[in-house]
Coordinates of C-alpha atoms in Angstrom, one line a residue:
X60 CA 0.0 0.0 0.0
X61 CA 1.9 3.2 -1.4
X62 CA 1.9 6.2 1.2
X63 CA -0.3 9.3 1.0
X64 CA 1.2 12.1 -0.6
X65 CA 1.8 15.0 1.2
X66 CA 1.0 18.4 0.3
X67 CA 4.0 20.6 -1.1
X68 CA 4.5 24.5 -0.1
X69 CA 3.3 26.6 -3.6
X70 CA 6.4 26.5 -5.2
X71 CA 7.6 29.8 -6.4
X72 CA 11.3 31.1 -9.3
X73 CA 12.1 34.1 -10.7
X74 CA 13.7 33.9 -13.7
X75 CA 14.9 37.7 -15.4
X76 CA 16.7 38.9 -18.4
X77 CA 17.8 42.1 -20.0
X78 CA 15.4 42.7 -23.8
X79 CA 17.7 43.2 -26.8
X80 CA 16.9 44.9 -30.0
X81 CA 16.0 41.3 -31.6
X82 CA 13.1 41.4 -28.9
X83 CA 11.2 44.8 -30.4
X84 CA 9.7 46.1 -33.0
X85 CA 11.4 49.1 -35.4
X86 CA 10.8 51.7 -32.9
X87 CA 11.8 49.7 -29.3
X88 CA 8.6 48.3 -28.5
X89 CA 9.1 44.6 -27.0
X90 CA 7.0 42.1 -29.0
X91 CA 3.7 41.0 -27.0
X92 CA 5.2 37.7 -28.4
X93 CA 8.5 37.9 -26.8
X94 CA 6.6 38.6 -23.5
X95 CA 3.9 35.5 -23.6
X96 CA 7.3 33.3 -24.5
X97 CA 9.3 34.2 -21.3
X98 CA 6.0 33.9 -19.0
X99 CA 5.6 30.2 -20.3
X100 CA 9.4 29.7 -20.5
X101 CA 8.6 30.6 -16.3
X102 CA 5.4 28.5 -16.4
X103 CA 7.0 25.2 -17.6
X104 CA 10.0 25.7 -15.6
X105 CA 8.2 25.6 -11.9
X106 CA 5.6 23.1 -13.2
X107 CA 7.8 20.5 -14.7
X108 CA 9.5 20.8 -11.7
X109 CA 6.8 20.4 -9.4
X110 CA 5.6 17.1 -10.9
X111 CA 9.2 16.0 -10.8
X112 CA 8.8 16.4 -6.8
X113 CA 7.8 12.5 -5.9
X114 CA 9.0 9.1 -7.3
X115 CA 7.8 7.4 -10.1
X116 CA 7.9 8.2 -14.3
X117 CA 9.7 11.3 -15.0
X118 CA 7.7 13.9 -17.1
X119 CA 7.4 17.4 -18.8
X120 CA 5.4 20.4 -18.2
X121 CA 2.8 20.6 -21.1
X122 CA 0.7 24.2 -21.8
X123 CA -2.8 23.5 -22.1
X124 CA -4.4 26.7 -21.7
X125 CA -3.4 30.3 -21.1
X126 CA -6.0 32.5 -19.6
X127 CA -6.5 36.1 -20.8
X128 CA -3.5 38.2 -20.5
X129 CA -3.4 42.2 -20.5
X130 CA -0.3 44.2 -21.8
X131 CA -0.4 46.7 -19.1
X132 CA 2.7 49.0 -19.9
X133 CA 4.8 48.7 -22.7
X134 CA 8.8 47.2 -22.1
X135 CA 11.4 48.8 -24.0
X136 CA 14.9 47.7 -25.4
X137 CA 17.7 47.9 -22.6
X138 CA 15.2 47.3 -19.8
X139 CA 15.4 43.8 -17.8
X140 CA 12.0 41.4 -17.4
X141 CA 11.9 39.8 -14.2
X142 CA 9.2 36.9 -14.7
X143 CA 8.2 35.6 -11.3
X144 CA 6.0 32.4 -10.7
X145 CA 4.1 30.5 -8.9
X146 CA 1.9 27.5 -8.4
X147 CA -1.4 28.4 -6.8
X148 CA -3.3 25.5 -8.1
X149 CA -3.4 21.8 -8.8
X150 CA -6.0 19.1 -9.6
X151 CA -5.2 15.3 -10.4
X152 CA -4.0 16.1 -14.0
X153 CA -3.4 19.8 -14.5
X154 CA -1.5 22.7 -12.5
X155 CA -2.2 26.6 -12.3
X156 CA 0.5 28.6 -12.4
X157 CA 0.2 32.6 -11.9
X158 CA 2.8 34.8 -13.4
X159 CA 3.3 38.3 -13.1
X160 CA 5.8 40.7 -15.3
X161 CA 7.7 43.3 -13.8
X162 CA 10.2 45.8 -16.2
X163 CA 12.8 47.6 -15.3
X164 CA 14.6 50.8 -16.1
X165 CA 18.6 49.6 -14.5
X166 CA 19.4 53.4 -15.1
X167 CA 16.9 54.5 -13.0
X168 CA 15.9 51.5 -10.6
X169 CA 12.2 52.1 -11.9
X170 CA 10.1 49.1 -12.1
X171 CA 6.7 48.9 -13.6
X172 CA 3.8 45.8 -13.6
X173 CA 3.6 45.0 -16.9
X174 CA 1.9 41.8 -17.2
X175 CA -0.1 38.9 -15.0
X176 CA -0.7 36.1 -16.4
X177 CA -2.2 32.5 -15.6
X178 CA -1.6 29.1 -17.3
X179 CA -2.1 25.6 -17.1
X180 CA -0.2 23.0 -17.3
X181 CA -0.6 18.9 -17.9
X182 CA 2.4 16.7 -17.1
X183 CA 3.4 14.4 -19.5
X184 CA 5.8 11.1 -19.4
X185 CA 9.1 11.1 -20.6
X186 CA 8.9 7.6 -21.4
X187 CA 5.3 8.2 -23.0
X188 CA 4.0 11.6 -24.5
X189 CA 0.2 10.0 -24.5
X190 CA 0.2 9.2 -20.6
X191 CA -1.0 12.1 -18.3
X192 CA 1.1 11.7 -14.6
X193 CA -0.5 12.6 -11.7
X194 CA 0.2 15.6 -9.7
X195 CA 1.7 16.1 -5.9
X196 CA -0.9 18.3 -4.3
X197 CA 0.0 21.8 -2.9
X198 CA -0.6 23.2 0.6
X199 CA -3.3 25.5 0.4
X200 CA -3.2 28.5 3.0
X201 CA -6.6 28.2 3.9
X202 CA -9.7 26.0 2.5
X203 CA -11.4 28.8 0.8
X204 CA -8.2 29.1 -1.3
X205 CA -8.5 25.7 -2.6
X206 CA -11.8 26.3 -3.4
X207 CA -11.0 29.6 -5.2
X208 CA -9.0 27.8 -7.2
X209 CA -11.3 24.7 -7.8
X210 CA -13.7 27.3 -8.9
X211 CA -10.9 28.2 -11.7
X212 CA -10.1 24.5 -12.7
X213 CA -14.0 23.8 -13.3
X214 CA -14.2 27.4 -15.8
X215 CA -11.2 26.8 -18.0
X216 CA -12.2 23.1 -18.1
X217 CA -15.7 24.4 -19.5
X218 CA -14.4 27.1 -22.2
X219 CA -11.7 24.6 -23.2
X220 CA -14.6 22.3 -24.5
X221 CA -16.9 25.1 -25.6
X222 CA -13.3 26.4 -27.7
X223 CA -13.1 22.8 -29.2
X224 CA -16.5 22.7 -30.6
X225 CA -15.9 25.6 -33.0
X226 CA -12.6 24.4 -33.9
X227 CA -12.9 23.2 -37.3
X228 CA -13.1 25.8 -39.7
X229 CA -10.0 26.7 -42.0
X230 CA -8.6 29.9 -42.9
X231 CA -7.4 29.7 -46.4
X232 CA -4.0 32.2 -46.6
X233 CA -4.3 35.7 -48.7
X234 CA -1.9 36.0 -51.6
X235 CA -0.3 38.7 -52.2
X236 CA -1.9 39.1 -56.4
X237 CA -5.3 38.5 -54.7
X238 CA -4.4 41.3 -51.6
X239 CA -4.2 43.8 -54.3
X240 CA -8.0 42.9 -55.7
X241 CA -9.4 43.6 -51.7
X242 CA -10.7 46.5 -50.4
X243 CA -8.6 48.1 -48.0
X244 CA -9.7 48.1 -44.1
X245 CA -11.5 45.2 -45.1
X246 CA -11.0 41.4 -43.6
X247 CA -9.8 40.0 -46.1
X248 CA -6.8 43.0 -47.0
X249 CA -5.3 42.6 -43.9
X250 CA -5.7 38.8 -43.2
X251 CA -2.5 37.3 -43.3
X252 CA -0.6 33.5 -43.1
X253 CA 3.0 32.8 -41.7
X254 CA 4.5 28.9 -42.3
X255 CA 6.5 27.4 -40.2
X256 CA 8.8 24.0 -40.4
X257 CA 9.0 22.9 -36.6
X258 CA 12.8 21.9 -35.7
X259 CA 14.7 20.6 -32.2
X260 CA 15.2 24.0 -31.0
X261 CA 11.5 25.1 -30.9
X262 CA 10.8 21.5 -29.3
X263 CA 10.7 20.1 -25.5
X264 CA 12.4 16.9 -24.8
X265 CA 9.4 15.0 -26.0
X266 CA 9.6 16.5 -28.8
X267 CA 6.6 18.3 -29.5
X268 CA 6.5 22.0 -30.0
X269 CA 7.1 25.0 -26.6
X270 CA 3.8 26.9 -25.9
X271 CA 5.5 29.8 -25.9
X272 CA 7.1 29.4 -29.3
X273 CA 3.9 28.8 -30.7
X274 CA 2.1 31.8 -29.0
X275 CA 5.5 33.8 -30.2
X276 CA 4.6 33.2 -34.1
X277 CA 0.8 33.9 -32.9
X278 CA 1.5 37.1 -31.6
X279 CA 3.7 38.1 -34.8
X280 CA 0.9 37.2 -37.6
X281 CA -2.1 39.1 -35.3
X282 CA 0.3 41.6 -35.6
X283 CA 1.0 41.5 -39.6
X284 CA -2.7 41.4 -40.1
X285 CA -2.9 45.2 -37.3
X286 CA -0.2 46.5 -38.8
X287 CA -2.0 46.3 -42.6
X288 CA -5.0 47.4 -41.4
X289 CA -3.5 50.7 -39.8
X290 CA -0.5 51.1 -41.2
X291 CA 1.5 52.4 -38.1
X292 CA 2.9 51.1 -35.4
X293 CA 1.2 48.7 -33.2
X294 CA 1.4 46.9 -29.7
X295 CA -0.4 44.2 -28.2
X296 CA -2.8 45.4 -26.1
X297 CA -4.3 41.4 -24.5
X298 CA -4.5 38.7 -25.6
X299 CA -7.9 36.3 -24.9
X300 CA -7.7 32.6 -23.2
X301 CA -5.3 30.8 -25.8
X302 CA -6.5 27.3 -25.7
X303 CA -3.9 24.3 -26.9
X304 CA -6.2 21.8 -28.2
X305 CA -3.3 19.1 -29.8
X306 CA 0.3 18.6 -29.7
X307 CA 2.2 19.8 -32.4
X308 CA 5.3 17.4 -33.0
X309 CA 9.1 18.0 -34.4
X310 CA 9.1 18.3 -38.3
X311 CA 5.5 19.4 -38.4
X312 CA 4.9 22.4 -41.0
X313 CA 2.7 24.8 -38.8
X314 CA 0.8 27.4 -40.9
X315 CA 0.0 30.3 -38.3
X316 CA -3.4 32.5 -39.7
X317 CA -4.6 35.7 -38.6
X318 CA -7.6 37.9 -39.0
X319 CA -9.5 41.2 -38.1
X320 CA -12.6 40.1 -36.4
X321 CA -13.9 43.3 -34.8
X322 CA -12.2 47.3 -34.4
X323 CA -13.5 49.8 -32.0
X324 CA -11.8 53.9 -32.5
X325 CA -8.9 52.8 -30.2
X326 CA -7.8 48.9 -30.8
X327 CA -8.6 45.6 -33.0
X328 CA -9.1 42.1 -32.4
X329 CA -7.5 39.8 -34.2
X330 CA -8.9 35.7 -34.6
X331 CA -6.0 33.8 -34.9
X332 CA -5.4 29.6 -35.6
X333 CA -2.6 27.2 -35.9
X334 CA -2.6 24.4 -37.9
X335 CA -0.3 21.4 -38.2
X336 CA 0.4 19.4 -41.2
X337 CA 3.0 16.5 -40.1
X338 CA 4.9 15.5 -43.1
X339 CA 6.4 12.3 -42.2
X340 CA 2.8 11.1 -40.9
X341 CA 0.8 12.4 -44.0
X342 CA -1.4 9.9 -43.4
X343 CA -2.9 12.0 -40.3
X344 CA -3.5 14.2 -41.8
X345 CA -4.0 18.5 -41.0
X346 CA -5.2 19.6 -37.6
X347 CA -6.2 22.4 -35.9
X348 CA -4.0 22.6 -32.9
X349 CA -4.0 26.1 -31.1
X350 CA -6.8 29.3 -31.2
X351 CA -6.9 32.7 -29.7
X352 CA -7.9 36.5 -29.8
X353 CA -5.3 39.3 -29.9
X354 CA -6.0 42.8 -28.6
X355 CA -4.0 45.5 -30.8
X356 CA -3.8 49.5 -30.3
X357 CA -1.8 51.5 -33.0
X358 CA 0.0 54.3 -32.1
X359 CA 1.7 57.8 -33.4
X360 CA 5.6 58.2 -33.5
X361 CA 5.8 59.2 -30.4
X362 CA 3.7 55.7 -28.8
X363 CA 0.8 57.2 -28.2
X364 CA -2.8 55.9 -29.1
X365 CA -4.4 57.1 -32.3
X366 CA -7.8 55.7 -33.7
X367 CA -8.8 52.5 -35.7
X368 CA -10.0 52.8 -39.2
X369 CA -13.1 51.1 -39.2
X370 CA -13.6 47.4 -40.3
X371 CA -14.9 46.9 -43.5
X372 CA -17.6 43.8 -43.6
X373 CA -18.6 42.1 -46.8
X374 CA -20.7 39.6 -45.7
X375 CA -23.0 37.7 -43.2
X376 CA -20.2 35.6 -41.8
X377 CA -17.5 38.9 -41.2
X378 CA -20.8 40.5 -39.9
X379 CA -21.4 37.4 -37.2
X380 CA -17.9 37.6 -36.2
X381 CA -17.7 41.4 -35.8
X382 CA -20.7 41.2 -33.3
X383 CA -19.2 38.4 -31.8
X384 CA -16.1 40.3 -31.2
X385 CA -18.0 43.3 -29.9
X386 CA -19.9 41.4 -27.3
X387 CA -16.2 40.4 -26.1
X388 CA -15.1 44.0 -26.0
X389 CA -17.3 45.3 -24.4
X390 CA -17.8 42.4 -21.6
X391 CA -14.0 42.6 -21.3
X392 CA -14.4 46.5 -20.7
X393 CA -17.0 45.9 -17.9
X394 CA -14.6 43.8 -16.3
X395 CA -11.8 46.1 -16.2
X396 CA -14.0 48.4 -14.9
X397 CA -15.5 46.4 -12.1
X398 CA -11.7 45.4 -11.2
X399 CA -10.9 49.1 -10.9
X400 CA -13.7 50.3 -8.8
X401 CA -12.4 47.1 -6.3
X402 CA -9.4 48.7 -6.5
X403 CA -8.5 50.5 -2.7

């Protein structure tokens, strides 16, 4: 009879690193890309070392889910990231991992909050990618905690599934002949495709592709597709709950889609899908493997907000999704402005 496991403290690293001009855009602007890639970097780091904590099959980290994410202030070339983490949730299967974003100025010692973050995580075998190991609880600093975060598990679970069922609809990529015949500020100008060849360094040791590589070619084709649309400069503003719905494996071509769903006068939102085409295993056939929303602002010369042209819609369907997109702005709005009046 094999002993009850006991509960761990919530683990907790820091992990930080000084952002190079390889990590911004033409005018020192740290991709939103850059940033997702460091907080999962942080994320799989403190999980995969969580489940490592007791005996038994020896596994990886795996991102199933990142929960909605909000730029708060921009990072700059020649500032340091320090990515903090920490587990504040785990079920049988799956572990929360909060992360928050700090930036700062080493001439000046100033530090700003520029990003919190929450992801989940599922641990996988080393000796088998299909088998799911079980986690070593937490210690919870009070009951209503665990239930707190319960309460979490049981939403992202839901959404995850609700995600899936609309999953299966294909983006076919815009050509650059058949750009010049669109409109532009319309859907179908600005929509844009990026393909990707998957090698060992954008893998984990099983082999399959890093969550935050993935969410790093995301974040650059939402981006492509804001950049057309307003032709300035543009930052990520938040990204929506990316959901990971399959593995994508080494030597996989990934082709990473993007397009405008819905623009209000100051930012965009962007639908954007991956899907995997492994080459060696034809016979699988193409996938859809990871979906999302992207927030985008564009901004002057001197970084400061200017207005959206308006979305051109052609049809019923860009009419659906631009609703659809405004329902999520403005319940997204509420909610910042519910979290600020709670504010002290």
């Amino acid at each position: 009879m094999s002993a009850a496991k006991m509960p761990i403290a919530s683990p907790s690293i820091q992990i930080c690193r000084m952002m190079r001009p390889d990590d911004a855009n033409i005018v020192g602007n740290v991709h939103g890309g850059t940033i997702l890639k460091m907080i999962e970097e942080a994320g799989c780091i403190i999980g995969t070392r969580h489940c490592n904590t007791q005996a038994g099959d020896r596994c990886v980290a795996a991102l199933a889910r990142v929960e909605r994410t909000d730029f708060l202030h921009p990072m700059f070339i020649g500032e340091v990231a320090h990515v903090s983490a920490e587990i504040t949730y785990t079920s049988k299967h799956s572990v929360e991992v909060q992360v928050n974003v700090l930036s700062e100025n080493i001439l000046t010692g100033a530090k700003k909050l520029t990003n919190r973050a929450t992801l989940w995580y599922v641990p996988l075998s080393l000796q088998n990618v299909a088998k799911i190991i079980e986690v070593p609880p937490i210690e919870y600093t009070s009951p209503e905690q665990e239930e707190e975060g319960k309460k979490r598990y049981e939403a992202q679970k839901m959404e995850r599934l609700e995600t899936k069922e609309r999953n299966g609809e294909i983006i076919h990529s815009v050509t650059v002949p058949d750009r010049q015949t669109k409109e532009p500020y319309s859907v179908g100008y600005s929509q844009s495709s990026l393909i990707h060849l998957v090698g060992p360094s954008d893998c984990t040791l099983h082999g399959f592709v890093h969550g935050g590589v993935t969410m790093k070619l995301m974040d650059e084709v939402a981006g492509i597709v804001a950049a057309r649309h307003c032709k300035t400069n543009i930052v990520t503003a938040s990204v929506d709950a990316i959901n990971f719905h399959r593995k994508i494996m080494k030597g996989c071509v990934i082709t990473v889609s993007g397009r405008m769903t819905f623009t209000s006068n100051k930012s965009m939102e962007i639908e954007v899908f991956v899907d995997a085409d492994p080459l060696v295993e034809a016979e699988k056939g193409k996938y859809r493997a990871v979906t999302a929303f992207f927030t985008f602002i564009s901004l002057d010369k001197d970084n400061k907000p200017v207005p959206v042209p308006p979305l051109k819609l052609e049809n019923e369907e860009e009419q659906k999704r631009f609703e659809e997109g405004k329902a999520r702005y403005l319940q997204n709005k509420a909610k910042r402005l519910a979290d600020k009046e709670r504010q002290p």
